[in-house]
Amino acid sequence: MRNQTQSDRICIATLRSLSIDAVEKARSGHPGTPMGAAGTAYCLWQYFLRYDPDDPEWPNRDRFVLSAGHASALLYSLLYLTEVRATGPHYQEADRQAVTLDDLKSFRQAGSRCTGHPEYGWTSGVETTTGPLGQGAAVSVGMAIAGCWLAATYNRPGFDLFDHNVYSLCSDGDVMEGISSEAASLAGHLQLSNLCWVYDDNRITIEGSTQLTFTEDVAARFTGYGWNVARVSDANDLTQLTRAYETFRATRDRPTLIIVRSHIGYGSPHKQDTREAHGEPLGPEEARLAKEFYGCDPDKQFHVPDGVREHFRAYFGNRGRAAHAAWNQLFTAYRLQYRDQAAEIECMQARGMPQHWDRDLHPFPPDVKGLATRESSGKVLNAIAQHVTWLLGGAADLAPSTKTELKGAFYGDFQAPVTPDNPERSYRGRNLHFGLREHAMCAIANGMSLSKLRPYAASFLVFTDYCRAALRLSAMMEIPIIYIWTHDSISLGEDGPTHQPVAHLASLRASPGMLVLRPADANEVVEAWRMIMRQKERPVCLILTRQAVPTLDRSKYAPASGVSRGAYVLADTPHGKPDVLLLGTGSEVSLCVTAYEQLQSEGINARVISMPSWELFEHQSQEYRDSVLPPDILARVAVEEASIFGWERYAGNSGTILGMRCFGLSAPGAIVADHFGFTPERVVAAAKEQIVRHAAR
């Protein structure tokens, strides 16, 4: 057992005083949790966390996720004192620390590496963006899943390349959030023994004591999930903390929750254990008194006593550097014996793609009856998965409906390890079963992607309502998650308006950094997947139909490769410039094509524009966009079985938008479409009305 030394005491006090000073100087922030949880975090980092400060992206490092993102001052103080180096394109200076003392002094200010809540990519050492409570905890489950999959897939006898642990520091709010319950339930089922949540039980939230709203037995709840539960009665007791962390490391059959009783604002004589310590500066006098309690000089700000950084270097730094050096030697030997597997690991870590990954992507033949885009997507997904071995994922209990199951004996299900009763179970499986946990599923996918796997997550489009916070963080972190949303419109039919998405496409398109693709037929699906797999810094939402749509004859219409430009001329008048433009996405493109043929037969010149991705189209040159949507042609009809919001950008203020202005209807899909006017006849009529309207101007 570890007893607290004088050096430990000084280091912990320094973490607290730096956090206090950062918040005081910013006049904004959350000092209470860093003050209360400093000992908990210090013991973990200094004596257990396996992490090379010279390379914060080493693949086999332990992960530390600050799910309690409001305690960011504590994380930044740790990164500064442990001398974690800066990496990545966001740092312009060579050979600097991830967090400097000047960064701490500019906490929460524009341009600082010490943002209000931790931001992945901006500050090295931040494993994931946190702040919305519960997200970090759920992301850590994805990281633990990734660790188990990597170990099962690539480790060989004598070559334990992947054996890292994942720690997440959670607050009362994290444990309250529903996403944490979803994620913890799945983690317990999967027996993720490499996962440890450290629950900082300070019993205070913004409104006051947790007795106001949160009186459940958390330990009993997690025991019911199948977790090992350890308790620490005092967050300042390194002996108890050491015992708890060692218990986690010795546990091989389940995740661990360590409940650490702490005091928010510890050491503040007038604010400890009050809500005032949570989200506002202590104030100059209270800060002085707290520093005096810790034994720090109350007249010094951002002071680091002699020996503190050296003490971190001697334990945290030396342990991590030695572990990384040993791993590098191991990987060198591994590469000689397992060349193909080593190449996969290196390609994966670089977010690259194997050579000829798309060699089995073939065109679909023309077919008037066609097939649902979810069906063609399932075929394409399986063709790609044969060559991209780290492409894996699943659905929220909807894989048979979303067509996202990887088929074949060599794929299998990701489940807890083999037992006598379940000889086929393995962490090597690539089909994940998330259960009815849409929100956790998306956050878990974030964690898997942050571990450099290529995950996909699937459900019905309407259920993205459950997923918003995790989707938003995917876009903020610029990580290439693949989201597959099927049953994409009112044409799903009988399930009715509760399941028929209306506003969902518009809301996804409104998210900065999110790439939305709604392909029109099987061949656009193929090209959409080509775009998806090339993404390295952007999540994608692939929007797919339940119902069959015609596979267009590409010898008659433009090739589907136009998908790469977001919008393209699918069918055009053979005689001069068009009289009217017909714009559509997804299943409505075939309506536009049918209407186009009717208009052509009547001598009316029309153009059909397939617009699978507004985002890609907006990134094209103005010249290209004008060639697709000539500014002088104002007669326009846009068709989409979704909210009309946003379509005026392309249809113009005087164009016609055939879309949804209400919720749907429970009836067979064809009847629903007819009821709301999504028919070739209605498109033809709207086109003629547009021509007349603009001819009169």
XYZ file of C-alpha atoms in Angstrom:
697
model
C 0.000 0.000 0.000
C 1.116 3.551 -0.712
C 1.377 6.141 2.021
C 1.358 9.794 1.077
C 4.815 11.335 0.998
C 5.746 14.988 1.327
C 6.373 15.065 -2.418
C 2.891 13.640 -3.053
C 1.340 16.257 -0.804
C 3.133 19.119 -2.547
C 2.208 17.818 -6.016
C -1.466 17.484 -5.084
C -1.476 20.938 -3.532
C 0.114 22.342 -6.706
C -2.600 20.784 -8.868
C -5.207 22.437 -6.669
C -3.553 25.841 -6.553
C -2.952 25.937 -10.332
C -6.604 25.091 -10.937
C -7.736 27.783 -8.509
C -5.468 30.372 -10.128
C -6.603 29.516 -13.649
C -10.248 29.990 -12.707
C -9.542 33.151 -10.700
C -7.622 34.799 -13.528
C -10.305 33.892 -16.054
C -13.041 35.003 -13.651
C -14.866 31.988 -14.976
C -14.789 28.247 -14.519
C -15.278 25.379 -12.092
C -12.739 25.220 -9.257
C -14.587 22.883 -6.898
C -14.082 19.529 -8.586
C -10.371 20.057 -9.293
C -9.934 20.931 -5.624
C -11.822 17.858 -4.468
C -10.600 15.322 -7.009
C -6.938 16.331 -7.260
C -5.773 13.466 -5.048
C -7.839 10.938 -6.995
C -6.414 12.061 -10.331
C -2.882 12.434 -8.992
C -2.720 8.887 -7.645
C -3.944 7.509 -10.961
C -1.606 9.531 -13.163
C 1.470 9.356 -11.003
C 1.386 5.691 -10.057
C -0.829 3.785 -12.489
C -1.439 5.495 -15.836
C 0.789 4.095 -18.597
C 1.382 7.082 -20.820
C 4.415 8.445 -22.618
C 4.400 12.251 -22.300
C 6.689 12.490 -25.333
C 4.125 10.744 -27.557
C 0.521 11.265 -26.438
C -0.723 9.270 -29.456
C 1.170 6.048 -28.750
C -1.408 3.343 -29.673
C -1.022 1.257 -26.517
C -1.203 4.119 -24.016
C -3.737 4.018 -21.245
C -6.601 6.424 -21.877
C -7.769 9.009 -19.353
C -11.148 10.523 -20.176
C -12.305 13.503 -18.141
C -16.026 12.907 -18.470
C -16.498 15.632 -15.851
C -15.331 18.121 -18.468
C -16.158 21.120 -16.298
C -13.098 20.117 -14.204
C -10.871 20.923 -17.181
C -8.497 23.062 -15.088
C -7.418 19.860 -13.318
C -6.634 18.109 -16.609
C -4.712 21.085 -17.958
C -2.697 21.305 -14.738
C -1.855 17.618 -15.055
C -0.795 18.008 -18.683
C 1.418 20.938 -17.733
C 3.077 19.315 -14.730
C 3.638 15.963 -16.493
C 5.204 17.747 -19.490
C 3.053 16.136 -22.159
C 4.350 17.208 -25.568
C 2.342 18.888 -28.282
C 1.481 16.945 -31.417
C -0.837 17.455 -34.359
C -1.529 20.095 -36.994
C -3.141 22.609 -34.627
C 0.227 23.364 -33.020
C 2.391 25.672 -35.114
C 5.358 25.861 -32.734
C 7.987 23.138 -32.778
C 8.958 21.304 -29.610
C 6.504 22.777 -27.144
C 4.396 21.338 -24.379
C 0.755 20.583 -24.970
C -0.088 23.007 -22.158
C 2.291 25.730 -21.027
C 2.060 27.955 -17.991
C 0.999 30.790 -20.294
C -1.822 28.576 -21.556
C -2.992 28.048 -17.981
C -2.840 31.796 -17.422
C -5.102 32.294 -20.446
C -7.637 29.644 -19.379
C -10.976 30.099 -21.173
C -9.608 32.892 -23.367
C -9.549 33.014 -27.161
C -6.716 30.969 -28.644
C -5.729 29.275 -25.385
C -5.029 25.555 -25.322
C -6.977 25.588 -22.061
C -10.515 25.906 -23.366
C -13.520 25.978 -21.060
C -14.104 22.272 -21.587
C -11.544 19.850 -23.072
C -11.461 19.795 -26.888
C -9.984 16.849 -28.765
C -7.468 17.815 -31.439
C -6.928 21.305 -30.110
C -5.022 20.267 -26.981
C -2.717 17.244 -27.048
C -3.463 14.862 -24.210
C -7.201 15.449 -24.437
C -8.515 12.044 -25.502
C -12.026 13.223 -26.351
C -14.117 16.373 -26.251
C -16.184 16.438 -23.073
C -18.497 18.849 -21.319
C -21.985 17.521 -22.041
C -22.189 15.186 -19.072
C -22.238 11.461 -19.720
C -20.601 11.725 -23.121
C -17.073 11.037 -21.917
C -18.170 8.038 -19.890
C -19.920 6.531 -22.899
C -16.973 7.338 -25.179
C -14.698 5.482 -22.764
C -16.794 2.357 -23.329
C -16.053 2.669 -27.048
C -12.348 2.986 -26.283
C -12.508 -0.120 -24.090
C -14.332 -2.043 -26.836
C -11.651 -0.947 -29.297
C -8.920 -2.109 -26.928
C -10.514 -5.530 -26.557
C -11.011 -5.873 -30.316
C -7.440 -4.814 -31.101
C -6.058 -7.305 -28.577
C -8.206 -10.171 -29.846
C -7.419 -9.385 -33.482
C -3.709 -8.579 -33.443
C -2.105 -9.985 -30.293
C -0.155 -13.196 -30.742
C 1.653 -15.487 -28.291
C 4.508 -13.449 -26.886
C 3.233 -10.285 -28.580
C 0.750 -8.431 -26.357
C 0.652 -5.335 -28.533
C -2.613 -4.091 -27.105
C -3.295 -4.377 -23.388
C -4.066 -0.813 -22.335
C -6.672 0.296 -19.837
C -9.286 3.025 -20.084
C -10.095 5.306 -17.142
C -12.881 7.861 -16.959
C -13.301 10.405 -14.174
C -17.024 10.940 -13.724
C -19.102 13.385 -11.709
C -22.477 13.060 -10.036
C -23.977 14.572 -13.174
C -22.299 11.988 -15.394
C -23.762 9.183 -13.335
C -27.224 10.775 -13.497
C -27.327 11.162 -17.273
C -29.240 8.473 -19.131
C -26.465 7.883 -21.653
C -24.209 6.690 -18.829
C -26.780 4.079 -17.847
C -27.010 2.852 -21.438
C -23.235 2.663 -21.776
C -22.656 1.071 -18.364
C -25.282 -1.582 -19.045
C -23.608 -2.584 -22.297
C -20.128 -2.477 -20.755
C -21.241 -4.823 -18.014
C -22.795 -7.211 -20.513
C -19.577 -7.223 -22.536
C -17.441 -7.742 -19.414
C -15.003 -5.001 -20.393
C -12.384 -5.602 -17.732
C -10.085 -2.943 -19.229
C -12.553 -0.208 -18.243
C -12.533 1.741 -14.983
C -14.909 4.577 -14.135
C -13.802 6.709 -11.199
C -16.903 8.328 -9.713
C -16.043 11.561 -7.910
C -18.893 11.442 -5.411
C -18.900 15.008 -4.076
C -22.702 15.120 -3.797
C -23.089 18.641 -5.164
C -24.574 19.885 -8.434
C -25.409 23.396 -9.625
C -28.713 23.511 -7.759
C -27.274 22.182 -4.518
C -27.030 18.862 -2.720
C -27.691 15.717 -4.721
C -30.211 14.909 -1.997
C -32.562 17.124 -3.999
C -32.783 14.630 -6.872
C -30.337 11.749 -6.635
C -30.708 9.335 -3.752
C -30.355 5.975 -5.481
C -27.819 3.355 -4.470
C -25.248 3.796 -7.257
C -23.167 0.845 -6.080
C -26.164 -1.490 -6.199
C -27.114 -0.184 -9.623
C -23.672 -0.894 -11.074
C -23.497 -4.256 -9.349
C -26.712 -5.039 -11.190
C -25.047 -4.045 -14.447
C -22.377 -6.663 -13.754
C -19.621 -4.267 -12.647
C -17.103 -4.704 -9.868
C -17.608 -1.869 -7.364
C -14.896 -0.525 -5.065
C -15.211 2.283 -2.537
C -12.809 4.934 -1.322
C -14.073 6.881 1.680
C -11.588 9.755 1.374
C -10.325 11.243 -1.894
C -7.163 12.345 -0.097
C -6.208 8.870 1.099
C -3.597 7.530 -1.330
C -3.566 4.189 0.451
C -7.258 3.608 -0.246
C -6.952 4.940 -3.773
C -3.998 2.673 -4.493
C -5.909 -0.340 -3.214
C -8.886 0.541 -5.425
C -6.790 0.980 -8.582
C -4.972 -2.267 -7.875
C -8.323 -4.002 -7.432
C -9.343 -2.766 -10.875
C -6.141 -4.012 -12.469
C -6.593 -7.435 -10.839
C -10.192 -7.771 -12.042
C -10.334 -9.823 -15.240
C -14.020 -10.511 -15.828
C -15.882 -7.200 -15.589
C -15.499 -3.405 -15.635
C -14.845 -1.562 -12.387
C -16.534 1.422 -10.775
C -14.530 3.149 -8.038
C -16.767 5.369 -5.904
C -14.570 8.025 -4.316
C -16.119 10.190 -1.618
C -14.770 13.685 -2.064
C -15.550 17.241 -1.010
C -16.190 19.819 -3.678
C -14.071 22.888 -3.043
C -11.907 20.939 -0.602
C -9.926 23.297 1.592
C -12.114 26.342 1.029
C -13.249 27.335 4.517
C -16.528 28.943 3.447
C -17.389 27.154 0.178
C -16.391 23.510 0.658
C -19.401 21.219 0.131
C -21.552 24.029 -1.291
C -22.950 24.697 -4.733
C -21.010 27.971 -4.810
C -17.804 25.969 -5.205
C -19.047 24.304 -8.370
C -19.193 26.836 -11.172
C -17.721 30.167 -10.135
C -14.365 31.506 -8.930
C -13.693 31.306 -5.210
C -12.826 34.985 -5.012
C -9.409 36.403 -4.058
C -9.747 36.091 -0.297
C -11.226 32.597 -0.338
C -8.506 31.495 -2.769
C -5.875 32.774 -0.325
C -7.441 30.875 2.551
C -7.634 27.644 0.526
C -3.967 27.932 -0.446
C -3.003 28.467 3.161
C -4.909 25.310 4.056
C -2.909 23.363 1.442
C 0.381 24.788 2.700
C 0.919 26.863 -0.444
C 2.140 30.454 -0.545
C -1.110 32.477 -0.698
C 0.649 35.459 -2.278
C 1.870 33.541 -5.334
C -0.179 32.735 -8.397
C 0.601 29.898 -10.823
C 3.471 28.867 -8.588
C 5.116 25.475 -9.074
C 7.462 24.605 -6.193
C 10.871 23.155 -6.897
C 10.825 19.404 -7.359
C 7.189 19.048 -8.472
C 7.822 18.523 -12.167
C 10.847 16.376 -11.360
C 8.687 14.166 -9.140
C 6.140 13.675 -11.939
C 8.982 12.967 -14.328
C 10.449 10.309 -12.040
C 7.260 8.251 -11.868
C 4.696 9.180 -14.540
C 7.253 10.169 -17.167
C 9.839 7.436 -16.711
C 7.246 4.682 -16.455
C 5.526 5.753 -19.666
C 8.704 6.257 -21.638
C 10.015 2.848 -20.637
C 6.734 1.153 -21.528
C 6.629 2.877 -24.917
C 10.243 1.962 -25.697
C 9.550 -1.684 -24.842
C 6.446 -1.599 -27.041
C 8.423 -0.201 -29.978
C 10.892 -3.075 -29.693
C 8.009 -5.537 -29.483
C 6.330 -4.092 -32.557
C 9.575 -4.240 -34.524
C 9.838 -7.962 -33.789
C 6.119 -8.407 -34.495
C 6.484 -6.796 -37.909
C 9.137 -9.345 -38.879
C 6.907 -12.271 -37.953
C 3.448 -10.896 -38.806
C 4.034 -8.557 -41.707
C 0.441 -8.289 -42.938
C -1.002 -7.636 -39.496
C 1.644 -5.007 -38.768
C 0.835 -3.278 -42.058
C -2.848 -3.216 -41.117
C -2.070 -1.647 -37.750
C 0.076 1.062 -39.325
C -2.517 1.783 -42.003
C -5.266 1.955 -39.407
C -3.327 4.275 -37.102
C -2.702 6.653 -40.036
C -6.414 6.557 -40.935
C -5.377 5.180 -44.292
C -6.991 2.625 -46.559
C -5.593 -0.674 -47.842
C -4.591 -0.846 -51.469
C -7.457 -1.947 -53.744
C -9.989 -1.699 -50.912
C -12.723 -0.940 -53.455
C -11.931 -3.683 -55.973
C -15.210 -5.484 -55.323
C -17.401 -2.420 -55.829
C -19.195 -3.073 -59.093
C -22.018 -1.204 -60.864
C -25.568 -2.405 -60.363
C -27.411 -3.196 -63.614
C -30.428 -1.089 -64.615
C -33.613 -2.326 -62.986
C -37.012 -0.658 -63.156
C -38.139 -2.354 -59.951
C -34.757 -1.765 -58.344
C -34.061 -2.292 -54.691
C -34.074 -0.257 -51.505
C -30.957 1.797 -50.969
C -30.575 0.127 -47.555
C -30.317 -3.175 -49.457
C -27.707 -1.955 -51.907
C -25.814 -0.302 -49.045
C -25.679 -3.608 -47.185
C -24.141 -5.260 -50.215
C -21.566 -2.502 -50.624
C -20.726 -2.496 -46.906
C -19.975 -6.202 -47.006
C -17.869 -5.831 -50.149
C -15.730 -3.176 -48.469
C -15.479 -5.011 -45.148
C -13.667 -7.896 -46.839
C -10.703 -5.609 -47.439
C -10.883 -3.090 -44.561
C -10.536 -5.389 -41.591
C -10.971 -2.633 -39.001
C -14.370 -1.628 -40.427
C -16.863 -2.835 -37.830
C -20.067 -1.758 -36.162
C -23.710 -2.489 -35.706
C -27.154 -1.141 -35.006
C -29.399 -0.307 -32.088
C -31.245 -3.642 -32.336
C -32.051 -2.975 -36.001
C -29.315 -4.677 -38.016
C -31.798 -6.859 -39.983
C -33.759 -3.720 -40.905
C -30.825 -1.412 -41.594
C -28.966 -4.160 -43.496
C -25.784 -3.499 -41.547
C -24.845 -7.017 -40.507
C -21.480 -8.200 -41.773
C -22.145 -11.656 -43.152
C -19.784 -14.579 -43.260
C -18.295 -16.974 -40.763
C -15.132 -14.906 -40.420
C -16.949 -11.803 -39.124
C -18.845 -13.021 -36.058
C -20.320 -11.095 -33.162
C -18.357 -8.982 -30.704
C -19.230 -10.558 -27.381
C -17.600 -11.358 -24.050
C -14.924 -14.052 -24.366
C -15.538 -17.711 -24.979
C -17.115 -19.808 -22.253
C -17.987 -23.533 -22.236
C -21.619 -22.583 -22.870
C -20.787 -20.137 -25.671
C -17.802 -21.452 -27.636
C -18.303 -19.010 -30.524
C -18.129 -15.809 -28.476
C -15.132 -13.567 -29.003
C -13.931 -9.977 -28.817
C -12.668 -10.469 -32.355
C -16.167 -10.256 -33.848
C -16.966 -7.285 -36.065
C -20.744 -7.232 -35.591
C -21.607 -5.179 -32.524
C -25.013 -5.453 -30.895
C -25.790 -2.182 -29.136
C -29.305 -3.047 -28.028
C -31.895 -0.309 -27.768
C -29.310 2.266 -26.787
C -29.097 4.736 -29.692
C -27.470 7.551 -27.730
C -24.783 5.368 -26.176
C -24.230 3.637 -29.520
C -23.165 6.892 -31.180
C -20.921 7.943 -28.282
C -19.368 4.461 -28.216
C -18.697 4.785 -31.944
C -16.887 8.050 -31.151
C -14.652 6.190 -28.721
C -13.925 3.461 -31.249
C -13.015 6.030 -33.889
C -10.769 7.903 -31.470
C -8.941 4.567 -31.121
C -8.477 4.655 -34.929
C -10.960 1.906 -35.805
C -13.496 2.655 -38.563
C -16.858 2.154 -36.849
C -20.353 2.449 -38.202
C -23.557 2.857 -36.226
C -27.055 2.377 -37.583
C -30.712 2.911 -36.802
C -33.823 4.450 -38.326
C -33.447 8.106 -39.293
C -36.201 9.179 -36.899
C -34.224 7.850 -33.944
C -31.416 10.332 -34.494
C -33.536 12.351 -32.063
C -31.956 10.194 -29.365
C -28.415 10.760 -30.622
C -27.944 14.505 -30.976
C -25.258 15.193 -28.383
C -23.019 12.383 -29.601
C -23.512 13.319 -33.267
C -22.605 16.913 -32.487
C -19.392 15.844 -30.779
C -18.487 13.625 -33.752
C -18.609 16.702 -35.945
C -16.774 18.901 -33.438
C -13.963 16.360 -33.113
C -13.760 15.853 -36.898
C -13.611 12.078 -36.671
C -14.760 9.808 -39.521
C -17.698 7.983 -37.971
C -20.063 6.297 -40.427
C -23.705 6.771 -39.442
C -26.234 4.748 -41.411
C -29.823 5.958 -41.072
C -32.524 4.017 -42.903
C -36.317 4.275 -43.243
C -35.600 7.804 -44.349
C -38.986 9.302 -45.214
C -42.755 9.147 -44.968
C -42.638 6.381 -47.585
C -41.692 3.892 -44.878
C -45.458 3.689 -44.588
C -47.523 1.883 -42.005
C -45.462 2.671 -38.908
C -46.869 6.150 -39.244
C -45.822 9.621 -38.132
C -44.100 8.401 -34.958
C -41.533 6.693 -37.177
C -41.631 8.883 -40.278
C -38.804 11.447 -40.192
C -39.635 14.963 -41.327
C -37.278 17.527 -39.786
C -34.360 15.153 -39.415
C -32.593 15.724 -42.730
C -32.671 19.488 -42.217
C -31.286 19.187 -38.714
C -28.405 16.954 -39.812
C -27.571 19.312 -42.670
C -27.551 22.198 -40.209
C -24.697 20.677 -38.196
C -21.290 22.165 -39.086
C -18.833 19.494 -40.177
C -21.403 16.778 -40.804
C -21.483 15.272 -44.307
C -24.972 14.091 -45.274
C -25.451 11.753 -48.255
C -28.869 10.682 -49.534
C -28.272 8.558 -52.640
C -30.948 8.107 -55.301
C -30.315 4.533 -56.394
C -27.963 1.580 -55.983
C -25.195 3.108 -58.071
C -25.304 6.366 -56.158
C -24.990 4.200 -53.034
C -21.764 2.725 -54.416
C -20.345 6.180 -55.075
C -21.541 7.428 -51.687
C -19.558 4.654 -50.001
C -16.489 5.628 -52.028
C -16.811 9.134 -50.594
C -17.428 7.812 -47.092
C -14.359 5.623 -46.965
C -12.124 8.469 -48.152
C -13.119 10.686 -45.241
C -10.451 11.166 -42.577
C -11.711 14.187 -40.666
C -15.466 14.220 -41.050
C -18.397 12.117 -39.856
C -20.934 11.032 -42.461
C -24.666 10.400 -42.269
C -25.759 7.986 -45.004
C -29.532 8.306 -45.497
C -31.255 5.271 -47.008
C -34.714 4.127 -48.051
C -36.843 1.323 -46.739
C -38.707 0.987 -50.054
C -37.313 -0.135 -53.398
C -36.259 2.536 -55.881
C -35.417 2.030 -59.561
C -31.787 1.465 -60.495
C -31.355 4.031 -63.250
C -29.923 3.138 -66.641
C -26.604 4.953 -66.597
C -26.157 4.498 -70.354
C -29.134 6.807 -70.703
C -28.522 9.066 -67.708
C -25.345 10.598 -66.289
C -22.916 8.376 -64.394
C -23.320 8.125 -60.625
C -19.768 9.377 -60.120
C -21.354 12.828 -59.967
C -22.125 12.026 -56.333
C -18.579 13.105 -55.473
C -19.542 16.683 -56.357
C -22.665 16.709 -54.213
C -25.046 17.491 -57.071
C -24.903 16.806 -60.781
C -27.008 16.942 -63.920
C -28.582 13.500 -64.145
C -30.802 14.095 -67.161
C -30.809 17.093 -69.489
C -32.648 18.432 -72.456
C -31.068 17.514 -75.784
C -32.341 20.808 -77.239
C -30.769 23.998 -75.929
C -31.182 25.225 -72.407
C -33.842 23.785 -70.112
C -37.144 25.490 -69.413
C -37.333 24.110 -65.874
C -35.028 22.475 -63.316
C -36.168 19.460 -61.302
C -34.145 18.952 -58.129
C -34.358 15.925 -55.862
C -32.544 13.669 -53.441
C -32.867 9.999 -52.612
C -36.046 8.239 -53.643
C -37.549 11.435 -55.029
C -34.995 11.566 -57.838
C -36.843 8.773 -59.631
C -40.013 10.874 -59.398
C -38.148 13.697 -61.079
C -36.850 11.358 -63.796
C -40.369 10.066 -64.547
C -41.658 13.636 -64.654
C -38.759 14.603 -66.916
C -39.661 11.887 -69.423
C -43.278 13.076 -69.445
C -42.264 16.692 -69.956
C -39.885 15.753 -72.737
C -42.671 13.832 -74.479
C -44.729 17.027 -74.393
C -41.916 19.098 -75.883
C -40.962 20.761 -72.614
C -37.255 20.982 -71.982
C -36.387 19.916 -68.449
C -33.252 19.114 -66.466
C -33.037 16.667 -63.558
C -30.472 17.401 -60.877
C -29.642 14.762 -58.310
C -28.459 16.420 -55.083
C -27.288 13.655 -52.736
C -25.115 15.989 -50.655
C -25.652 19.689 -50.143
C -22.360 19.915 -48.233
C -20.277 18.504 -51.076
C -22.073 20.710 -53.585
C -21.374 23.848 -51.555
C -17.645 23.035 -51.683
C -17.589 23.058 -55.482
C -16.486 26.066 -57.469
C -19.023 28.752 -58.276
C -18.514 27.929 -61.947
C -19.503 24.306 -61.408
C -22.493 25.183 -59.249
C -23.737 27.638 -61.853
C -23.328 25.006 -64.553
C -25.623 22.684 -62.618
C -28.069 25.367 -61.443
C -27.874 28.159 -64.066
C -28.737 31.411 -62.281
C -30.830 32.620 -65.196
C -33.205 29.661 -65.034
C -35.659 30.549 -62.285
C -38.310 27.921 -63.032
C -37.411 25.299 -60.439
C -39.091 22.453 -58.584
C -37.423 20.811 -55.586
C -38.775 17.466 -54.395
C -37.968 15.802 -51.076
C -40.139 13.837 -48.656
C -38.929 15.893 -45.737
C -39.150 19.372 -44.264
C -38.910 22.113 -46.870
C -36.470 23.978 -44.603
C -33.362 25.026 -46.517
C -34.556 24.189 -50.012
C -35.149 27.853 -50.877
C -31.357 28.102 -51.242
C -31.625 26.007 -54.415
C -35.238 26.425 -55.519
C -35.091 30.181 -55.072
C -37.735 32.374 -53.502
C -40.035 31.905 -56.471
C -39.464 28.180 -56.991
C -41.803 25.383 -55.921
C -40.781 23.092 -53.073
C -42.660 19.824 -52.829
C -41.931 18.757 -49.277
C -43.460 18.134 -45.898
C -45.165 20.847 -43.847
C -46.640 18.501 -41.269
C -46.073 15.072 -39.789
C -46.888 11.955 -41.790
C -49.648 9.362 -42.024
C -50.042 5.723 -41.093
C -50.801 3.869 -44.333
C -48.966 1.842 -46.968
C -46.047 3.820 -48.375
C -47.490 4.353 -51.848
C -50.709 5.718 -50.371
C -48.801 8.023 -48.034
C -46.739 9.396 -50.928
C -49.851 9.941 -53.025
C -51.633 11.614 -50.098
C -48.898 14.212 -49.763
C -48.466 14.770 -53.485
C -45.223 12.909 -54.121
C -46.197 11.629 -57.556
C -44.833 12.183 -61.062
C -48.083 13.897 -61.975
C -47.683 16.462 -59.202
C -44.063 17.128 -60.228
C -45.114 17.624 -63.858
C -47.883 20.003 -62.821
C -45.519 21.989 -60.602
C -42.992 22.224 -63.433
C -45.598 23.590 -65.831
C -46.779 26.097 -63.232
C -43.211 27.275 -62.773
C -42.688 27.724 -66.512
C -45.868 29.772 -66.804
C -45.044 31.878 -63.740
C -41.588 32.811 -64.970
C -42.599 33.262 -68.600
C -44.987 35.989 -67.467
C -42.174 37.976 -65.812
